[in-house]
PDB file of C-alpha atoms in Angstrom:
ATOM      1  CA  MET A   1      10.092  -1.906 -91.530  1.00 44.00           C
ATOM      2  CA  ALA A   2      11.332   0.690 -94.042  1.00 47.00           C
ATOM      3  CA  ALA A   3      13.024  -0.539 -97.225  1.00 46.00           C
ATOM      4  CA  SER A   4      16.388   0.870 -96.086  1.00 44.00           C
ATOM      5  CA  GLU A   5      16.010  -0.916 -92.751  1.00 44.00           C
ATOM      6  CA  ALA A   6      15.113  -4.215 -94.462  1.00 46.00           C
ATOM      7  CA  GLY A   7      18.164  -3.866 -96.714  1.00 45.00           C
ATOM      8  CA  ARG A   8      20.409  -3.380 -93.721  1.00 45.00           C
ATOM      9  CA  TYR A   9      19.373  -6.740 -92.273  1.00 49.00           C
ATOM     10  CA  SER A  10      19.673  -8.634 -95.560  1.00 53.00           C
ATOM     11  CA  ASP A  11      23.274  -7.416 -96.072  1.00 56.00           C
ATOM     12  CA  PRO A  12      25.449  -9.102 -93.404  1.00 57.00           C
ATOM     13  CA  THR A  13      28.078  -6.341 -93.656  1.00 60.00           C
ATOM     14  CA  LEU A  14      25.493  -3.780 -92.489  1.00 60.00           C
ATOM     15  CA  ARG A  15      24.082  -5.672 -89.476  1.00 63.00           C
ATOM     16  CA  ARG A  16      23.595  -3.955 -86.180  1.00 69.00           C
ATOM     17  CA  PRO A  17      25.980  -4.940 -83.413  1.00 85.00           C
ATOM     18  CA  GLU A  18      24.629  -7.573 -81.037  1.00 92.00           C
ATOM     19  CA  MET A  19      25.586  -8.659 -77.553  1.00 96.00           C
ATOM     20  CA  ILE A  20      24.603 -11.414 -75.155  1.00 97.00           C
ATOM     21  CA  PHE A  21      22.831  -9.753 -72.215  1.00 97.00           C
ATOM     22  CA  ILE A  22      22.235 -11.789 -69.059  1.00 98.00           C
ATOM     23  CA  THR A  23      20.564 -11.023 -65.761  1.00 98.00           C
ATOM     24  CA  ALA A  24      20.592 -13.658 -63.022  1.00 98.00           C
ATOM     25  CA  LYS A  25      19.132 -13.650 -59.505  1.00 98.00           C
ATOM     26  CA  PHE A  26      21.054 -15.465 -56.780  1.00 98.00           C
ATOM     27  CA  ARG A  27      19.270 -16.255 -53.484  1.00 98.00           C
ATOM     28  CA  VAL A  28      22.122 -16.654 -51.024  1.00 98.00           C
ATOM     29  CA  LEU A  29      21.944 -18.481 -47.703  1.00 98.00           C
ATOM     30  CA  PRO A  30      21.333 -15.901 -44.935  1.00 98.00           C
ATOM     31  CA  GLU A  31      24.599 -16.820 -43.187  1.00 98.00           C
ATOM     32  CA  ASP A  32      26.550 -16.074 -46.405  1.00 98.00           C
ATOM     33  CA  ALA A  33      24.700 -12.968 -47.618  1.00 98.00           C
ATOM     34  CA  GLU A  34      27.069 -10.412 -46.054  1.00 98.00           C
ATOM     35  CA  ARG A  35      30.128 -12.259 -47.395  1.00 98.00           C
ATOM     36  CA  TRP A  36      28.747 -12.889 -50.914  1.00 98.00           C
ATOM     37  CA  PRO A  37      30.865 -10.153 -52.554  1.00 98.00           C
ATOM     38  CA  GLN A  38      34.006 -11.787 -51.150  1.00 98.00           C
ATOM     39  CA  ILE A  39      32.782 -15.304 -52.023  1.00 98.00           C
ATOM     40  CA  VAL A  40      32.337 -14.347 -55.706  1.00 98.00           C
ATOM     41  CA  ASP A  41      35.306 -11.961 -55.963  1.00 98.00           C
ATOM     42  CA  GLU A  42      37.746 -14.332 -57.689  1.00 98.00           C
ATOM     43  CA  PHE A  43      35.072 -15.445 -60.171  1.00 98.00           C
ATOM     44  CA  THR A  44      34.030 -11.835 -60.791  1.00 98.00           C
ATOM     45  CA  GLN A  45      37.579 -10.587 -61.408  1.00 98.00           C
ATOM     46  CA  ALA A  46      38.413 -13.503 -63.721  1.00 98.00           C
ATOM     47  CA  THR A  47      35.229 -12.987 -65.734  1.00 98.00           C
ATOM     48  CA  ARG A  48      35.801  -9.239 -66.058  1.00 98.00           C
ATOM     49  CA  SER A  49      39.256 -10.071 -67.468  1.00 98.00           C
ATOM     50  CA  GLU A  50      37.825 -12.160 -70.304  1.00 98.00           C
ATOM     51  CA  PRO A  51      38.377 -10.408 -73.666  1.00 97.00           C
ATOM     52  CA  GLY A  52      34.701 -10.796 -74.640  1.00 97.00           C
ATOM     53  CA  CYS A  53      33.195  -9.595 -71.353  1.00 98.00           C
ATOM     54  CA  LEU A  54      31.555  -6.171 -71.673  1.00 98.00           C
ATOM     55  CA  TRP A  55      30.488  -6.002 -68.012  1.00 98.00           C
ATOM     56  CA  PHE A  56      29.850  -8.250 -65.026  1.00 98.00           C
ATOM     57  CA  ASP A  57      28.192  -6.355 -62.162  1.00 98.00           C
ATOM     58  CA  TRP A  58      26.600  -7.505 -58.917  1.00 98.00           C
ATOM     59  CA  SER A  59      23.885  -5.611 -56.997  1.00 98.00           C
ATOM     60  CA  ARG A  60      22.129  -6.470 -53.777  1.00 98.00           C
ATOM     61  CA  SER A  61      18.340  -6.440 -53.756  1.00 98.00           C
ATOM     62  CA  LEU A  62      16.715  -3.660 -51.743  1.00 97.00           C
ATOM     63  CA  ALA A  63      13.696  -5.900 -51.075  1.00 97.00           C
ATOM     64  CA  ASP A  64      15.563  -9.063 -50.035  1.00 98.00           C
ATOM     65  CA  PRO A  65      19.013  -8.786 -48.399  1.00 97.00           C
ATOM     66  CA  ASN A  66      19.698 -12.435 -49.297  1.00 98.00           C
ATOM     67  CA  GLU A  67      19.259 -11.832 -53.027  1.00 98.00           C
ATOM     68  CA  TYR A  68      21.962 -10.597 -55.379  1.00 98.00           C
ATOM     69  CA  VAL A  69      21.375  -9.684 -59.005  1.00 98.00           C
ATOM     70  CA  LEU A  70      24.111 -10.201 -61.573  1.00 98.00           C
ATOM     71  CA  VAL A  71      23.981  -8.143 -64.768  1.00 98.00           C
ATOM     72  CA  GLU A  72      26.472  -9.304 -67.374  1.00 98.00           C
ATOM     73  CA  ALA A  73      27.087  -8.884 -71.071  1.00 98.00           C
ATOM     74  CA  PHE A  74      29.360 -10.509 -73.611  1.00 98.00           C
ATOM     75  CA  ARG A  75      30.492  -9.279 -77.011  1.00 96.00           C
ATOM     76  CA  ASP A  76      28.798 -12.181 -78.852  1.00 96.00           C
ATOM     77  CA  GLY A  77      27.802 -15.826 -78.593  1.00 93.00           C
ATOM     78  CA  GLU A  78      31.383 -16.929 -79.017  1.00 95.00           C
ATOM     79  CA  ALA A  79      32.452 -14.838 -76.019  1.00 97.00           C
ATOM     80  CA  GLY A  80      29.527 -16.193 -73.993  1.00 96.00           C
ATOM     81  CA  ALA A  81      30.508 -19.762 -74.874  1.00 96.00           C
ATOM     82  CA  ALA A  82      34.135 -19.071 -73.911  1.00 97.00           C
ATOM     83  CA  HIS A  83      32.886 -17.789 -70.545  1.00 98.00           C
ATOM     84  CA  VAL A  84      30.917 -20.931 -69.664  1.00 97.00           C
ATOM     85  CA  GLN A  85      33.818 -23.130 -70.820  1.00 98.00           C
ATOM     86  CA  SER A  86      36.429 -21.258 -68.764  1.00 98.00           C
ATOM     87  CA  GLU A  87      38.171 -22.786 -65.754  1.00 98.00           C
ATOM     88  CA  HIS A  88      36.889 -20.038 -63.456  1.00 98.00           C
ATOM     89  CA  PHE A  89      33.295 -20.753 -64.527  1.00 98.00           C
ATOM     90  CA  LYS A  90      33.781 -24.478 -63.899  1.00 98.00           C
ATOM     91  CA  ASN A  91      35.258 -23.643 -60.502  1.00 98.00           C
ATOM     92  CA  ALA A  92      32.261 -21.412 -59.710  1.00 98.00           C
ATOM     93  CA  GLN A  93      29.935 -24.294 -60.604  1.00 98.00           C
ATOM     94  CA  ARG A  94      31.607 -26.281 -57.811  1.00 98.00           C
ATOM     95  CA  THR A  95      32.155 -23.577 -55.187  1.00 98.00           C
ATOM     96  CA  LEU A  96      29.104 -21.277 -55.369  1.00 98.00           C
ATOM     97  CA  PRO A  97      26.111 -23.668 -55.009  1.00 98.00           C
ATOM     98  CA  PRO A  98      26.908 -24.545 -51.356  1.00 98.00           C
ATOM     99  CA  HIS A  99      26.249 -20.857 -50.541  1.00 98.00           C
ATOM    100  CA  LEU A 100      22.914 -20.695 -52.402  1.00 98.00           C
ATOM    101  CA  ALA A 101      19.392 -21.189 -51.038  1.00 98.00           C
ATOM    102  CA  GLU A 102      18.066 -22.211 -54.475  1.00 98.00           C
ATOM    103  CA  THR A 103      19.062 -22.557 -58.110  1.00 98.00           C
ATOM    104  CA  PRO A 104      19.680 -19.077 -59.597  1.00 98.00           C
ATOM    105  CA  ARG A 105      17.104 -17.723 -62.058  1.00 98.00           C
ATOM    106  CA  ILE A 106      18.269 -16.210 -65.335  1.00 98.00           C
ATOM    107  CA  VAL A 107      17.216 -14.172 -68.341  1.00 98.00           C
ATOM    108  CA  ASN A 108      19.578 -14.613 -71.294  1.00 97.00           C
ATOM    109  CA  MET A 109      18.987 -12.632 -74.486  1.00 96.00           C
ATOM    110  CA  THR A 110      20.795 -11.534 -77.601  1.00 96.00           C
ATOM    111  CA  VAL A 111      20.082  -7.834 -78.006  1.00 95.00           C
ATOM    112  CA  PRO A 112      20.725  -5.581 -81.013  1.00 95.00           C
ATOM    113  CA  GLN A 113      23.232  -3.215 -79.414  1.00 93.00           C
ATOM    114  CA  ASP A 114      26.730  -3.342 -77.962  1.00 92.00           C
ATOM    115  CA  ASP A 115      26.516  -1.022 -74.955  1.00 94.00           C
ATOM    116  CA  TRP A 116      24.043   0.644 -72.598  1.00 93.00           C
ATOM    117  CA  SER A 117      21.574   3.127 -74.093  1.00 92.00           C
ATOM    118  CA  GLU A 118      20.446   6.306 -72.376  1.00 92.00           C
ATOM    119  CA  LEU A 119      17.080   6.275 -70.590  1.00 93.00           C
ATOM    120  CA  GLY A 120      15.648   9.235 -72.470  1.00 92.00           C
ATOM    121  CA  GLU A 121      12.538   9.415 -70.291  1.00 95.00           C
ATOM    122  CA  MET A 122      14.795  10.482 -67.391  1.00 94.00           C
ATOM    123  CA  ALA A 123      17.252  12.625 -69.306  1.00 93.00           C
ATOM    124  CA  VAL A 124      19.512  14.787 -67.156  1.00 93.00           C
ATOM    125  CA  THR A 125      20.160  18.149 -68.762  1.00 90.00           C
ATOM    126  CA  GLY A 126      22.311  21.111 -67.786  1.00 88.00           C
ATOM    127  CA  ARG A 127      25.019  19.126 -65.985  1.00 86.00           C
ATOM    128  CA  GLY A 128      28.382  18.896 -67.700  1.00 64.00           C
TER     129      GLY A 128
END
């Protein structure tokens, strides 16, 4: 690490932004897989309305039609804590498990950025 880089981390006023980045896989019961977007809609809309939520996006697996992947990010640990303490999260803890085939799997990390970065290896040039 260069001296200027080391100095940036020792001075709290010069720290890089950080966010809580979470990816979770939800295996849904086959009979509920088509309706999953509607089942989670209220929870999704409420979470997206949280002041500390950066994004909360669902995708369906191409390999397994019963699996949905949730990619979410929160401004900081405080925003993440507010999310799991919210009424809509507590409601989801009660209402979503009956539609699941297994306990969701999760990756939860604090990352040193506050938004998506460009994938330079697949840069698109000459458009707009």
